[in-house]
């Protein structure tokens, strides 16, 4: 004769058992990955010593407030420019051919070297000597390059205006 | 017929198209992508809705919408020319005026966002028109989804889905106002509208304008951010954005990262026999959304409120997670070992003491085919008893029996496809809009858009009855009479399909003779239907090219339920409505696996595949395979088991996944029987009413936590996959049976349900070619399945399932419904509801569903309310000869006269309808006559709160129209056709030399 009943007696020890099961599962995972875990612990130790972890923790715990402050600071016209400029710079860098840039940079370095040497000369260069210098094939090459650069830049500027 | 396909040129490649296809359809079919946001759901209703304007292409130099321009032979189409791209871009720019792109912090950024993907394809760089916020706040009133006007792109797919697929006709775009938006009904908050919460609009939304609330703030890595972070962040992104390309790069990375933590698993719904399948998106144990896909074989992108939103129960605190053993007046938690040992000992001792037939096994139509197979194997091979049955005994066994008598197979004769294309749909004693919601959408759509005729016979004026071309209301329990009279009239007029009868049907003359008494005059007298109405019914059938008859419990749950089902089949045979598309018999199965439970042998007289247990050859096949002996005599059915407990013949019972203590009829009597059991095991996911009587309660895992297959009402077998781990110590039912059988020395080695299916397929010829690897992804199989895996969607094309291949007209006579004393003066109809599954053990644990339907109510007609001075909210007591309930009233015109309706969505014994029903039953199958209840009604309190809250959809105010009404958009003063805009910008017309 089984009357309808609803009361349920829970087993308390089950909670402990479940805990034990969970823990042993975790321990197994750790044991299986001993080397990786040990390295990870060392990294954590160093991060802690370097105050990185406490700082991170503080940021995470106050993330709502810090985030709001940060985003407010970032969301300003000045910062917009910074970000936009940074992105433009990236785009610029991305669009320049690295071989060409290397050639240019090489020229620039030597030019700088010569230039710094020239500052050591005490006497002023005469107009004549300057004119004479334009005959030097190295100077000619540089001037030619500069004029072509100005030409290209002008083209680029004209494109932007008509756009 | 000649070949109707032809070729045309799209972007330098020749593609094949069919006559009537649009350019867009043809291109997509040939893997040529043309954008088209509002064409992303082509199979909703009217098809092309022409709202997004992103699909412009150049056709012979002219700009046209690819979606609405028919492909023509030798046409030259360019979708990537400069002009075409400009036009598409203009369309997209107009959309982005309405939709802020903040993809990385948007919950819809899951790789499948149509707006995102289209914008990315078009390489949109900058906003042409500045985004304009709309002057409407988001609508978050609905418990399950929100509408955000600021993200709404005016594509109207939601409206199209609501108006022309679901056909609840709730949503419209109000094109008249300055800033158009979606409105619900005549512009009320969603929660106060006639929205049935089916989720179609949310599913088809190509962006995040309509979203499941469970997704919001949960899907993305950054979307859970507080508002004071999120908004400045969106501003910032917009302010500094170098162009959308970079934004898309980041959002694509984020979307890919989401794949790691959002699991998408295909499952099959458990809330009715339609068999919808869809993906469940989960993050840990949280269900983010249910996402149907157009590839789903039955439902496509359709769902109902339960399938889309009703899964909270899996994480309910009240789930059973440990076996329970009764000790004294309390249950004690126990280990599986303890519980199974106790069960083995008790069942063994009852078997030894009182014989195997002192045990009873009640199976579950909510559980899988494999579980049903294993449970009958347990009863038959381990315990040697055929005392096994499932809940189809409560609903659909009479329908199966009626079909087996006449055509040979107890199942739907076709598929939902046939229902969708039939000329005439007859619905008899069924309420598909609530009990088979997605199936009903196909009828509503065909009726609204394709001229399908609809004839409904019911006591209640339910949704389909409201829409029907002809609604008839016969006297309760008289369906057989009008069906037979209509059949006789058809024969008398010579409208029968004479050739079909001659070639394919036996017993025609005997049957004709049996109809003699069913004259129109007699039918009119018994059914209360006018002669003219009966003639009209006959004419509708006669005039239709194909008729499908759908029926359910209004037919079967009577003392003559099998006979009435037979009469339906007879009518179909006489009119030749079998074996051809768009026709046939459709007994609508109530639960997800009513069909499969019976198919796989949890019945007292059938082994799997409907092979009779009495047949020596069949039995010996199983005896050999199982290495056991099986008793020859059919066992007891559900009803007989309860009777046998009462008179002491059955002493031990094992029941799983069935709330018999609430859903069997005359539950006072059933409870008394339960109390008499010596040993009772109940296996469920919740501590049910039935479990209260148990000695051992076992925690089972629901469908989302296991693998298996279900068979829907179409005989379609579909796989469902494990979404979550079983909660706590709960286990899939099949594992429990295996472990229990092994306690008794069975040595069952099943490690996956596929192995069980393999065994069943080897033994039962109708499943010969059923295999798990043939049901990968969205693939399914419809039995009978040939050894090569070929399905049979349409039955009886060549022959009926009898030895000579011919059907049988089976004479039946009318069994008048049960008589009551005069004091029981009101007829009590009963049944299910759209929002709650059955008694609500699962769905009512969803807060949102409980908000929509908090409990049952009693429907009382206007006339009766007036006569008895009753109003909505009044508290009444209903008394039948078997019990009584207390319930609040809802006065409605869905019921008439002295007919009441009480839904079954309660676990509260005070309100449970089966306190009132009797233990009488269908004379052929023992299905209880639930629908033959009569009561008297006492008024307890005149005033009170309505049992159905005012925000329920039943009080809404639908606004029917066809689709999104794009013409209204085109008529707006601020609308300029895209080609015009391009002309004024000088990009198009005369200057098409840019088009290269």
Short mmCIF file of C-alpha atoms in Angstrom, two decimals, chain B residues 361-373 375-376 388-392 591-598 602 638 654-659 683-684 706 710 733 737 837:
data_model
loop_
_atom_site.label_atom_id
_atom_site.label_comp_id
_atom_site.label_asym_id
_atom_site.label_seq_id
_atom_site.Cartn_x
_atom_site.Cartn_y
_atom_site.Cartn_z
CA UNK B 361 5.43 -2.09 -18.22
CA UNK B 362 4.32 1.36 -19.34
CA UNK B 363 6.47 2.93 -22.00
CA UNK B 364 6.94 6.52 -23.07
CA UNK B 365 5.96 8.18 -26.31
CA UNK B 366 8.23 11.08 -25.32
CA UNK B 367 11.32 8.88 -25.38
CA UNK B 368 13.31 7.54 -28.29
CA UNK B 369 12.69 4.64 -30.65
CA UNK B 370 15.75 2.89 -29.23
CA UNK B 371 14.47 3.30 -25.69
CA UNK B 372 11.09 1.92 -26.62
CA UNK B 373 12.67 -0.99 -28.40
CA UNK B 375 11.99 -1.47 -22.94
CA UNK B 376 9.82 -3.98 -24.78
CA UNK B 388 3.62 -3.61 -22.20
CA UNK B 389 1.96 -0.58 -23.68
CA UNK B 390 2.54 3.11 -24.36
CA UNK B 391 0.44 6.23 -24.21
CA UNK B 392 -0.78 5.99 -27.79
CA UNK B 591 3.46 13.43 -28.87
CA UNK B 592 6.84 13.48 -30.51
CA UNK B 593 7.18 9.73 -30.59
CA UNK B 594 3.67 8.31 -30.38
CA UNK B 595 4.30 6.83 -33.80
CA UNK B 596 7.74 5.49 -32.93
CA UNK B 597 6.83 4.01 -29.56
CA UNK B 598 4.22 1.83 -31.23
CA UNK B 602 5.84 -1.23 -26.89
CA UNK B 638 -2.51 0.32 -20.20
CA UNK B 654 7.74 -0.15 -14.26
CA UNK B 655 6.72 3.12 -15.90
CA UNK B 656 8.91 5.69 -17.61
CA UNK B 657 8.32 9.12 -19.11
CA UNK B 658 4.57 9.12 -18.68
CA UNK B 659 2.47 11.20 -16.27
CA UNK B 683 11.44 6.95 -14.21
CA UNK B 684 11.15 10.59 -15.18
CA UNK B 706 21.16 12.05 -25.05
CA UNK B 710 12.15 9.91 -32.93
CA UNK B 733 16.63 5.97 -20.33
CA UNK B 737 17.31 -0.22 -19.09
CA UNK B 837 2.87 20.83 -23.49
#
